[in-house]
Amino acid sequence: MSSKIFRSLQSRVSPSTFGLAVLTVMTTAYPSIGFAQAPPAANMPGLSTVKSVGQAELPYTLGAGDRVRVDVYRVPQYTGEVDVLVDGSLNLALVGSIAVKGLTLKQASGTIATAYGQYLKKPIITMTLLSRRPILIGVAGEVNRPGSYTIPPNDPRAPTVTRLLEIAGGTTQIANVRQIQVRRPQRSGGDQIINVDLWQLLQTGNLGYDVALRDGDTVSIPTNPAINLSEAPLLAAATFSRPTGQAVNVAVVGEVNRPGAYTMAGNQATGGTTPASLGNVPTVTRALQTAGGIKPLANIREVEIRRLTRAGTEQSLKVNLWDLLRGDLRQDAILQEGDTIVVPTAVAINPAEAATTAAASFSPSAIRVNIVGEVARSGTVELSPNVPLNQGILAAGGFNNRARKKSVQLVRLNVDGTVSKRTIEVDFAQGINTANNPTLQNNDVIIVGRSGLASVSDTLGQVLSPIGSVFSFFNFLNIFRR
């Protein structure tokens, strides 16, 4: 108000009425300041309107470490800045120790006004929050680093649920962000439960779903009972999810060329089918690539992800990589720390699908097969994945004239370290089948034997070799004598 109006009002009303008028104007103009007047003998509540900066929906409550300014209207000797002590009290002039822990600025102003009311007539108290204390908050459940965290008062971002999740390393892939709970201790005892639905925040962008936190809050993120492949990419891209670029440790077992444990760096550029918005996050196909690709007998329709929850239980998720090859990008599930990918063995291989699977990004780029014996080019041959035995023989130049063309021997190193050897009847007119034209695997050995006629010829040659040498010696002597 202008100074002229101010002086006119002051000259026409009593001091107490004038003070209330000024209080009403200042309350409207400065909502972050708390005012209170000592209640009269009938204990009528004093006038007070308080809004904590940045948390209008959740008024700030005082605690040890806060710094406030207490103004006693027209009594400057009792006015000043003061800290909330460790026991949650303010040490004020004249009235001494006043407990304010857990009170809002409005409530604390009223308490102080009551205390000064014993010495002053209708005191008007103004409280202003100058600086906040560090906020200690606990977080448990499906986050990457559960525990307690201290958010400093100079943090440029307000302490909200999403801010806490970022500090705690982000949510896991099985976090139920629809039913997050904030447990808040009450001054009167017990806890207040606040339900938070961050899925609505992702869907609507409404910041009202991101609840502001207070000192002493505990945030619990439950486990999602079922993983939704459609929602997983959106959750992974959220600001409160695990940051992209961080490495994860996973295990890959079953029908892959190099089963074992692997550390997958999130920034590795290895192709894959993950949407570009997610960056290079670890996915199922990238894990299979890291493990050397799938084997020919891999059942890509029933790949399983085994995932441990924070409660110590295990969840299982099935992904169908054949649907992935047909365009369903959801099947390339995003992995998290500690996942195990299990690739089962197929009962039978569909020849029509073998070529498509061999060209997939999660198949090895090539396999090495040793072909020895009676072929045109004996030795190691590089072949495409899922190539059948017949094509392997042709890649080595086919049978030579000495080969036994009806059958070959296939030697294979098994996963358990044993070696299997079997005789396979060769029929170049056969398509891929387990009996006569099986798909080859890395490090297989194909042995092509000699035909019966070649074996007899070689045996006679060995037997007649000494005789032929003697005969040649006598011929040499006869020539010398001439």
Short mmCIF file of C-alpha atoms in Angstrom, two decimals:
data_model
loop_
_atom_site.label_atom_id
_atom_site.label_comp_id
_atom_site.label_asym_id
_atom_site.label_seq_id
_atom_site.Cartn_x
_atom_site.Cartn_y
_atom_site.Cartn_z
CA MET A 1 0.00 0.00 0.00
CA SER A 2 1.15 3.60 -0.52
CA SER A 3 2.66 5.55 2.39
CA LYS A 4 -0.22 8.09 2.29
CA ILE A 5 -2.87 5.41 2.71
CA PHE A 6 -0.69 3.72 5.31
CA ARG A 7 -0.51 6.91 7.50
CA SER A 8 -4.21 7.62 7.03
CA LEU A 9 -5.18 4.15 8.19
CA GLN A 10 -2.80 4.35 11.14
CA SER A 11 -4.36 7.63 12.36
CA ARG A 12 -7.95 6.32 12.24
CA VAL A 13 -7.75 2.89 13.89
CA SER A 14 -6.42 1.47 17.11
CA PRO A 15 -2.91 0.01 17.13
CA SER A 16 -4.19 -3.56 17.41
CA THR A 17 -6.68 -3.13 14.57
CA PHE A 18 -4.02 -1.45 12.45
CA GLY A 19 -1.65 -4.37 13.09
CA LEU A 20 -4.25 -6.89 11.97
CA ALA A 21 -4.90 -4.91 8.78
CA VAL A 22 -1.20 -4.86 7.93
CA LEU A 23 -0.99 -8.56 8.75
CA THR A 24 -3.82 -9.37 6.35
CA VAL A 25 -2.17 -7.45 3.50
CA MET A 26 1.25 -9.01 4.11
CA THR A 27 -0.20 -12.51 4.38
CA THR A 28 -1.72 -12.11 0.93
CA ALA A 29 1.41 -10.62 -0.62
CA TYR A 30 4.03 -12.87 1.04
CA PRO A 31 2.66 -16.43 1.50
CA SER A 32 6.11 -17.82 2.45
CA ILE A 33 6.12 -15.89 5.72
CA GLY A 34 4.34 -17.12 8.84
CA PHE A 35 2.42 -14.78 11.12
CA ALA A 36 0.72 -15.43 14.41
CA GLN A 37 -0.90 -13.35 17.14
CA ALA A 38 -1.15 -14.49 20.71
CA PRO A 39 -4.67 -15.86 21.32
CA PRO A 40 -6.87 -13.95 23.75
CA ALA A 41 -8.04 -15.41 27.01
CA ALA A 42 -10.69 -17.46 25.19
CA ASN A 43 -7.86 -19.28 23.28
CA MET A 44 -9.01 -18.09 19.87
CA PRO A 45 -6.45 -19.10 17.24
CA GLY A 46 -4.21 -16.33 15.92
CA LEU A 47 -4.14 -15.25 12.28
CA SER A 48 -1.57 -17.27 10.32
CA THR A 49 -1.09 -18.23 6.65
CA VAL A 50 2.05 -20.15 5.69
CA LYS A 51 3.31 -21.75 2.47
CA SER A 52 6.69 -23.39 2.36
CA VAL A 53 8.56 -22.37 -0.80
CA GLY A 54 8.11 -24.89 -3.61
CA GLN A 55 5.87 -27.22 -1.57
CA ALA A 56 2.48 -25.55 -1.45
CA GLU A 57 0.69 -28.89 -1.38
CA LEU A 58 2.82 -30.17 1.53
CA PRO A 59 3.67 -27.43 4.09
CA TYR A 60 7.23 -27.60 5.29
CA THR A 61 7.79 -28.84 8.84
CA LEU A 62 10.63 -27.63 11.01
CA GLY A 63 13.45 -29.76 12.31
CA ALA A 64 16.99 -29.62 13.68
CA GLY A 65 19.25 -27.60 11.39
CA ASP A 66 16.64 -25.22 9.98
CA ARG A 67 17.41 -21.52 10.23
CA VAL A 68 14.47 -19.15 10.70
CA ARG A 69 13.83 -15.48 11.44
CA VAL A 70 11.41 -14.66 14.23
CA ASP A 71 9.96 -11.14 14.16
CA VAL A 72 7.96 -9.85 17.14
CA TYR A 73 5.90 -6.94 15.85
CA ARG A 74 7.03 -3.62 17.37
CA VAL A 75 9.43 -5.39 19.75
CA PRO A 76 12.78 -5.36 17.88
CA GLN A 77 14.77 -6.51 20.88
CA TYR A 78 13.06 -9.91 20.65
CA THR A 79 13.49 -10.15 16.87
CA GLY A 80 16.30 -12.07 15.19
CA GLU A 81 17.59 -15.12 13.32
CA VAL A 82 17.84 -18.40 15.15
CA ASP A 83 18.59 -22.08 14.40
CA VAL A 84 16.43 -25.02 15.34
CA LEU A 85 18.54 -26.94 17.85
CA VAL A 86 19.31 -30.67 17.87
CA ASP A 87 16.40 -31.31 20.24
CA GLY A 88 14.01 -29.54 17.83
CA SER A 89 13.60 -26.37 19.87
CA LEU A 90 14.19 -22.64 19.41
CA ASN A 91 15.96 -20.66 22.10
CA LEU A 92 14.20 -17.28 22.09
CA ALA A 93 14.67 -14.14 24.10
CA LEU A 94 12.41 -13.77 27.15
CA VAL A 95 10.43 -17.01 26.64
CA GLY A 96 13.40 -19.40 26.43
CA SER A 97 13.11 -22.84 24.77
CA ILE A 98 10.14 -23.45 22.45
CA ALA A 99 9.65 -26.91 20.88
CA VAL A 100 8.97 -26.58 17.13
CA LYS A 101 10.09 -29.94 15.72
CA GLY A 102 7.49 -31.31 13.30
CA LEU A 103 5.52 -28.04 13.23
CA THR A 104 4.79 -26.02 10.13
CA LEU A 105 5.71 -22.34 10.11
CA LYS A 106 2.09 -21.51 10.82
CA GLN A 107 1.92 -23.85 13.78
CA ALA A 108 5.28 -22.71 15.14
CA SER A 109 4.23 -19.04 14.85
CA GLY A 110 1.14 -19.77 16.92
CA THR A 111 3.14 -21.63 19.55
CA ILE A 112 5.62 -18.77 19.89
CA ALA A 113 2.81 -16.20 19.98
CA THR A 114 1.22 -18.12 22.85
CA ALA A 115 4.51 -18.12 24.77
CA TYR A 116 5.01 -14.37 24.30
CA GLY A 117 1.38 -13.77 25.23
CA GLN A 118 2.36 -14.31 28.85
CA TYR A 119 4.53 -11.17 28.73
CA LEU A 120 3.19 -9.05 25.86
CA LYS A 121 -0.32 -7.89 25.04
CA LYS A 122 -1.52 -9.54 21.83
CA PRO A 123 1.93 -10.10 20.28
CA ILE A 124 2.10 -10.58 16.52
CA ILE A 125 4.77 -13.10 15.46
CA THR A 126 6.25 -13.32 11.97
CA MET A 127 8.34 -16.39 11.04
CA THR A 128 10.40 -16.76 7.87
CA LEU A 129 12.31 -19.86 6.78
CA LEU A 130 15.81 -18.67 5.80
CA SER A 131 17.50 -21.98 5.00
CA ARG A 132 16.47 -25.60 5.15
CA ARG A 133 18.23 -28.39 6.94
CA PRO A 134 19.61 -31.44 5.06
CA ILE A 135 16.84 -33.97 4.53
CA LEU A 136 17.45 -37.61 5.51
CA ILE A 137 15.25 -40.05 3.60
CA GLY A 138 15.20 -43.84 3.37
CA VAL A 139 14.39 -45.84 0.24
CA ALA A 140 13.78 -49.58 -0.04
CA GLY A 141 12.54 -52.08 -2.60
CA GLU A 142 13.13 -52.16 -6.34
CA VAL A 143 15.87 -49.54 -6.67
CA ASN A 144 19.47 -50.21 -7.65
CA ARG A 145 20.98 -48.77 -4.45
CA PRO A 146 18.51 -48.97 -1.54
CA GLY A 147 19.42 -47.29 1.73
CA SER A 148 19.35 -43.87 3.38
CA TYR A 149 20.24 -40.66 1.59
CA THR A 150 20.88 -37.11 2.70
CA ILE A 151 19.71 -34.40 0.32
CA PRO A 152 21.65 -31.19 1.04
CA PRO A 153 19.72 -27.95 1.48
CA ASN A 154 21.56 -26.36 -1.45
CA ASP A 155 20.35 -29.03 -3.89
CA PRO A 156 18.87 -27.05 -6.81
CA ARG A 157 16.03 -29.54 -7.18
CA ALA A 158 13.26 -30.00 -4.66
CA PRO A 159 13.36 -33.32 -2.76
CA THR A 160 10.66 -35.35 -4.49
CA VAL A 161 10.08 -39.05 -5.06
CA THR A 162 11.61 -39.00 -8.55
CA ARG A 163 14.61 -37.02 -7.31
CA LEU A 164 15.23 -39.61 -4.60
CA LEU A 165 14.98 -42.47 -7.11
CA GLU A 166 17.59 -40.80 -9.31
CA ILE A 167 19.94 -40.45 -6.33
CA ALA A 168 19.36 -44.12 -5.44
CA GLY A 169 20.51 -45.29 -8.88
CA GLY A 170 17.08 -45.54 -10.49
CA THR A 171 14.39 -48.17 -10.37
CA THR A 172 14.86 -51.76 -11.50
CA GLN A 173 13.03 -53.30 -14.46
CA ILE A 174 10.53 -55.00 -12.14
CA ALA A 175 9.61 -51.95 -10.06
CA ASN A 176 5.91 -51.37 -9.58
CA VAL A 177 5.84 -47.60 -10.06
CA ARG A 178 2.04 -47.53 -9.74
CA GLN A 179 2.01 -48.40 -6.04
CA ILE A 180 4.95 -46.56 -4.48
CA GLN A 181 4.39 -45.72 -0.83
CA VAL A 182 5.78 -42.85 1.23
CA ARG A 183 5.71 -43.55 4.96
CA ARG A 184 5.79 -40.33 6.99
CA PRO A 185 6.20 -40.26 10.80
CA GLN A 186 3.59 -38.16 12.58
CA ARG A 187 4.18 -35.86 15.54
CA SER A 188 1.35 -37.54 17.42
CA GLY A 189 2.80 -40.99 16.74
CA GLY A 190 2.32 -43.57 14.00
CA ASP A 191 2.91 -43.09 10.28
CA GLN A 192 1.00 -41.45 7.50
CA ILE A 193 0.91 -43.48 4.26
CA ILE A 194 1.00 -41.56 0.99
CA ASN A 195 0.42 -43.53 -2.22
CA VAL A 196 2.34 -42.39 -5.30
CA ASP A 197 1.58 -43.40 -8.91
CA LEU A 198 4.53 -42.46 -11.10
CA TRP A 199 3.01 -44.24 -14.09
CA GLN A 200 0.45 -41.43 -14.22
CA LEU A 201 3.33 -38.96 -14.20
CA LEU A 202 4.80 -40.69 -17.27
CA GLN A 203 1.43 -40.78 -19.01
CA THR A 204 0.19 -37.26 -18.26
CA GLY A 205 3.26 -35.24 -17.28
CA ASN A 206 1.32 -33.94 -14.26
CA LEU A 207 3.91 -33.03 -11.62
CA GLY A 208 1.25 -33.39 -8.95
CA TYR A 209 1.97 -37.11 -8.98
CA ASP A 210 5.58 -36.46 -7.93
CA VAL A 211 5.14 -36.06 -4.17
CA ALA A 212 7.50 -33.76 -2.27
CA LEU A 213 9.40 -35.48 0.53
CA ARG A 214 10.13 -34.45 4.10
CA ASP A 215 12.85 -35.24 6.56
CA GLY A 216 12.36 -38.74 7.97
CA ASP A 217 10.24 -40.08 5.10
CA THR A 218 10.70 -43.67 3.95
CA VAL A 219 9.94 -44.52 0.31
CA SER A 220 9.08 -48.11 -0.61
CA ILE A 221 9.01 -49.38 -4.21
CA PRO A 222 7.25 -52.77 -4.45
CA THR A 223 7.98 -55.55 -6.93
CA ASN A 224 5.77 -55.80 -9.99
CA PRO A 225 4.20 -59.28 -9.94
CA ALA A 226 4.32 -59.48 -13.76
CA ILE A 227 6.68 -57.83 -16.24
CA ASN A 228 4.90 -55.99 -19.03
CA LEU A 229 7.05 -55.98 -22.18
CA SER A 230 4.98 -53.14 -23.64
CA GLU A 231 5.70 -50.82 -20.71
CA ALA A 232 9.35 -51.78 -20.20
CA PRO A 233 10.85 -49.37 -22.81
CA LEU A 234 8.95 -46.39 -21.38
CA LEU A 235 10.04 -47.21 -17.85
CA ALA A 236 13.63 -47.71 -18.97
CA ALA A 237 13.64 -44.28 -20.63
CA ALA A 238 12.22 -42.49 -17.55
CA THR A 239 14.45 -40.06 -15.68
CA PHE A 240 14.04 -42.07 -12.48
CA SER A 241 15.11 -45.37 -14.07
CA ARG A 242 18.64 -46.81 -14.12
CA PRO A 243 20.92 -44.41 -16.04
CA THR A 244 21.88 -45.61 -19.50
CA GLY A 245 25.54 -46.37 -20.03
CA GLN A 246 26.04 -48.30 -16.79
CA ALA A 247 27.44 -51.83 -17.07
CA VAL A 248 25.46 -54.85 -15.85
CA ASN A 249 26.58 -58.38 -15.02
CA VAL A 250 24.50 -61.15 -16.58
CA ALA A 251 24.83 -64.88 -17.25
CA VAL A 252 24.00 -66.63 -20.53
CA VAL A 253 23.53 -70.41 -20.56
CA GLY A 254 22.11 -73.05 -22.85
CA GLU A 255 22.34 -73.18 -26.64
CA VAL A 256 24.95 -70.45 -27.15
CA ASN A 257 28.50 -70.83 -28.38
CA ARG A 258 30.20 -69.35 -25.29
CA PRO A 259 28.00 -69.81 -22.22
CA GLY A 260 29.08 -68.03 -19.05
CA ALA A 261 28.99 -64.76 -17.10
CA TYR A 262 29.47 -61.45 -18.91
CA THR A 263 29.77 -57.77 -18.04
CA MET A 264 27.78 -55.80 -20.58
CA ALA A 265 28.71 -52.15 -20.92
CA GLY A 266 25.74 -49.96 -21.72
CA ASN A 267 27.74 -47.81 -24.13
CA GLN A 268 28.90 -50.65 -26.37
CA ALA A 269 27.68 -50.25 -29.95
CA THR A 270 26.81 -53.80 -30.91
CA GLY A 271 23.74 -53.34 -33.00
CA GLY A 272 20.56 -54.92 -31.70
CA THR A 273 16.95 -53.86 -31.96
CA THR A 274 16.60 -51.46 -29.02
CA PRO A 275 14.83 -48.17 -29.82
CA ALA A 276 17.27 -45.29 -30.30
CA SER A 277 15.63 -43.31 -27.48
CA LEU A 278 17.01 -45.80 -24.96
CA GLY A 279 20.61 -45.60 -26.11
CA ASN A 280 22.78 -48.71 -25.93
CA VAL A 281 21.08 -50.42 -23.02
CA PRO A 282 21.80 -54.12 -22.39
CA THR A 283 19.16 -56.35 -24.02
CA VAL A 284 18.63 -60.06 -24.65
CA THR A 285 19.97 -59.97 -28.22
CA ARG A 286 23.11 -58.11 -27.15
CA ALA A 287 23.71 -60.67 -24.43
CA LEU A 288 23.42 -63.47 -27.00
CA GLN A 289 25.86 -61.66 -29.30
CA THR A 290 28.32 -61.30 -26.43
CA ALA A 291 28.01 -65.05 -25.74
CA GLY A 292 29.03 -65.89 -29.32
CA GLY A 293 25.53 -66.19 -30.74
CA ILE A 294 23.02 -69.01 -30.62
CA LYS A 295 23.66 -72.57 -31.72
CA PRO A 296 21.69 -74.22 -34.53
CA LEU A 297 19.54 -76.17 -32.07
CA ALA A 298 18.53 -73.10 -30.03
CA ASN A 299 14.82 -72.75 -29.31
CA ILE A 300 14.47 -69.01 -29.84
CA ARG A 301 10.71 -69.10 -29.17
CA GLU A 302 11.14 -69.87 -25.47
CA VAL A 303 14.16 -67.92 -24.29
CA GLU A 304 13.84 -67.36 -20.55
CA ILE A 305 15.05 -64.49 -18.37
CA ARG A 306 15.46 -65.36 -14.69
CA ARG A 307 15.50 -62.29 -12.47
CA LEU A 308 16.02 -61.90 -8.73
CA THR A 309 13.81 -59.47 -6.82
CA ARG A 310 14.96 -57.35 -3.88
CA ALA A 311 12.99 -59.70 -1.64
CA GLY A 312 15.19 -62.62 -2.70
CA THR A 313 12.59 -64.40 -4.83
CA GLU A 314 12.98 -65.20 -8.53
CA GLN A 315 10.84 -64.08 -11.42
CA SER A 316 10.75 -65.71 -14.83
CA LEU A 317 10.05 -63.94 -18.11
CA LYS A 318 9.67 -65.70 -21.47
CA VAL A 319 10.62 -63.88 -24.68
CA ASN A 320 9.94 -65.07 -28.21
CA LEU A 321 12.83 -64.07 -30.47
CA TRP A 322 11.07 -65.50 -33.51
CA ASP A 323 8.39 -62.82 -33.00
CA LEU A 324 11.25 -60.33 -32.71
CA LEU A 325 12.45 -61.36 -36.19
CA ARG A 326 8.92 -60.69 -37.41
CA GLY A 327 8.97 -57.13 -36.06
CA ASP A 328 7.89 -57.29 -32.41
CA LEU A 329 10.61 -55.17 -30.79
CA ARG A 330 9.12 -55.72 -27.33
CA GLN A 331 10.63 -59.20 -27.29
CA ASP A 332 14.16 -57.78 -27.06
CA ALA A 333 13.75 -57.37 -23.31
CA ILE A 334 15.95 -54.95 -21.39
CA LEU A 335 18.24 -56.63 -18.89
CA GLN A 336 19.21 -55.63 -15.39
CA GLU A 337 21.96 -56.53 -12.95
CA GLY A 338 22.07 -60.25 -12.09
CA ASP A 339 19.81 -61.53 -14.88
CA THR A 340 20.30 -65.05 -16.27
CA ILE A 341 19.33 -65.75 -19.90
CA VAL A 342 18.50 -69.40 -20.61
CA VAL A 343 18.36 -70.56 -24.25
CA PRO A 344 16.71 -74.01 -24.39
CA THR A 345 17.25 -76.76 -26.96
CA ALA A 346 14.71 -77.14 -29.73
CA VAL A 347 13.03 -80.50 -30.25
CA ALA A 348 13.20 -80.09 -34.03
CA ILE A 349 14.48 -77.50 -36.49
CA ASN A 350 12.15 -76.13 -39.15
CA PRO A 351 14.23 -75.93 -42.37
CA ALA A 352 12.14 -73.01 -43.62
CA GLU A 353 13.09 -70.98 -40.54
CA ALA A 354 16.77 -71.96 -40.38
CA ALA A 355 17.92 -69.41 -42.98
CA THR A 356 16.03 -66.57 -41.25
CA THR A 357 17.47 -67.48 -37.87
CA ALA A 358 21.01 -67.75 -39.30
CA ALA A 359 20.77 -64.18 -40.59
CA ALA A 360 19.61 -62.76 -37.24
CA SER A 361 21.81 -60.38 -35.28
CA PHE A 362 21.94 -62.80 -32.33
CA SER A 363 23.36 -65.63 -34.49
CA PRO A 364 27.14 -65.98 -34.95
CA SER A 365 28.48 -64.41 -38.12
CA ALA A 366 30.30 -67.65 -39.07
CA ILE A 367 31.21 -71.10 -37.77
CA ARG A 368 34.38 -73.11 -38.37
CA VAL A 369 34.13 -76.76 -39.44
CA ASN A 370 37.02 -79.17 -40.08
CA ILE A 371 36.50 -81.43 -43.12
CA VAL A 372 39.19 -84.10 -43.49
CA GLY A 373 39.70 -87.12 -45.69
CA GLU A 374 38.70 -87.70 -49.27
CA VAL A 375 37.50 -84.24 -50.33
CA ALA A 376 38.93 -81.83 -52.87
CA ARG A 377 40.10 -79.29 -50.24
CA SER A 378 40.67 -80.89 -46.88
CA GLY A 379 40.98 -78.56 -43.87
CA THR A 380 39.07 -75.90 -41.93
CA VAL A 381 36.16 -74.24 -43.68
CA GLU A 382 34.23 -71.12 -42.55
CA LEU A 383 30.50 -71.50 -43.04
CA SER A 384 27.36 -69.52 -42.30
CA PRO A 385 25.42 -70.56 -39.19
CA ASN A 386 22.84 -73.34 -39.55
CA VAL A 387 24.49 -74.73 -42.69
CA PRO A 388 23.64 -78.42 -43.15
CA LEU A 389 26.22 -81.20 -43.53
CA ASN A 390 25.71 -81.52 -47.28
CA GLN A 391 26.66 -77.88 -47.87
CA GLY A 392 29.69 -78.29 -45.65
CA ILE A 393 30.98 -81.10 -47.86
CA LEU A 394 30.33 -79.05 -50.98
CA ALA A 395 32.17 -76.09 -49.45
CA ALA A 396 35.26 -78.29 -49.23
CA GLY A 397 35.05 -79.01 -52.98
CA GLY A 398 32.96 -82.16 -52.66
CA PHE A 399 34.10 -85.79 -52.74
CA ASN A 400 37.19 -86.73 -54.71
CA ASN A 401 37.51 -89.93 -56.80
CA ARG A 402 38.75 -91.97 -53.85
CA ALA A 403 35.91 -91.02 -51.45
CA ARG A 404 33.30 -93.32 -49.96
CA LYS A 405 30.32 -91.30 -51.11
CA LYS A 406 27.54 -93.15 -49.31
CA SER A 407 28.37 -92.07 -45.74
CA VAL A 408 30.61 -89.84 -43.64
CA GLN A 409 31.44 -89.60 -39.96
CA LEU A 410 30.47 -86.52 -37.88
CA VAL A 411 32.51 -85.87 -34.73
CA ARG A 412 31.12 -83.27 -32.29
CA LEU A 413 32.37 -81.83 -29.01
CA ASN A 414 29.44 -81.76 -26.58
CA VAL A 415 28.74 -79.10 -23.95
CA ASP A 416 29.61 -81.50 -21.11
CA GLY A 417 33.09 -82.08 -22.59
CA THR A 418 32.37 -85.48 -24.12
CA VAL A 419 32.85 -86.28 -27.80
CA SER A 420 30.17 -87.93 -29.92
CA LYS A 421 30.79 -89.72 -33.21
CA ARG A 422 28.18 -91.03 -35.58
CA THR A 423 27.94 -92.27 -39.15
CA ILE A 424 25.58 -90.34 -41.44
CA GLU A 425 24.24 -91.60 -44.74
CA VAL A 426 24.82 -88.89 -47.35
CA ASP A 427 22.04 -87.92 -49.72
CA PHE A 428 22.53 -84.57 -51.45
CA ALA A 429 18.85 -84.51 -52.37
CA GLN A 430 17.87 -84.34 -48.67
CA GLY A 431 16.82 -81.09 -47.00
CA ILE A 432 17.84 -80.27 -43.43
CA ASN A 433 17.01 -83.15 -41.10
CA THR A 434 18.61 -84.64 -38.03
CA ALA A 435 19.17 -88.12 -39.49
CA ASN A 436 20.73 -87.56 -42.93
CA ASN A 437 21.54 -83.86 -43.18
CA PRO A 438 21.96 -82.28 -39.73
CA THR A 439 22.91 -78.66 -39.22
CA LEU A 440 26.56 -78.16 -38.42
CA GLN A 441 27.91 -76.56 -35.27
CA ASN A 442 31.07 -74.67 -34.54
CA ASN A 443 34.17 -76.94 -34.34
CA ASP A 444 32.41 -79.97 -35.87
CA VAL A 445 34.67 -82.45 -37.70
CA ILE A 446 33.50 -84.28 -40.85
CA ILE A 447 35.56 -87.34 -41.81
CA VAL A 448 35.23 -88.55 -45.39
CA GLY A 449 36.59 -92.10 -45.73
CA ARG A 450 38.01 -93.97 -48.74
CA SER A 451 35.92 -96.12 -50.98
CA GLY A 452 36.41 -99.92 -50.98
CA LEU A 453 38.28 -99.90 -54.28
CA ALA A 454 40.60 -97.13 -53.09
CA SER A 455 41.29 -99.05 -49.89
CA VAL A 456 42.16 -102.26 -51.84
CA SER A 457 44.37 -100.32 -54.21
CA ASP A 458 46.21 -98.66 -51.36
CA THR A 459 46.65 -102.02 -49.60
CA LEU A 460 48.07 -103.69 -52.75
CA GLY A 461 50.33 -100.74 -53.26
CA GLN A 462 51.72 -101.16 -49.77
CA VAL A 463 52.17 -104.93 -50.24
CA LEU A 464 53.75 -104.66 -53.67
CA SER A 465 55.89 -101.74 -52.79
CA PRO A 466 58.93 -103.85 -51.64
CA ILE A 467 58.60 -106.17 -54.65
CA GLY A 468 58.43 -103.23 -56.96
CA SER A 469 61.56 -101.84 -55.38
CA VAL A 470 63.51 -105.13 -55.93
CA PHE A 471 62.26 -105.37 -59.50
CA SER A 472 63.41 -101.83 -60.14
CA PHE A 473 66.84 -102.69 -58.66
CA PHE A 474 67.39 -105.65 -61.05
CA ASN A 475 66.32 -103.53 -63.97
CA PHE A 476 68.92 -100.99 -62.94
CA LEU A 477 71.64 -103.68 -62.85
CA ASN A 478 70.71 -104.98 -66.30
CA ILE A 479 70.88 -101.49 -67.72
CA PHE A 480 74.30 -100.96 -66.07
CA ARG A 481 75.65 -104.21 -67.55
CA ARG A 482 74.77 -103.13 -71.03
#
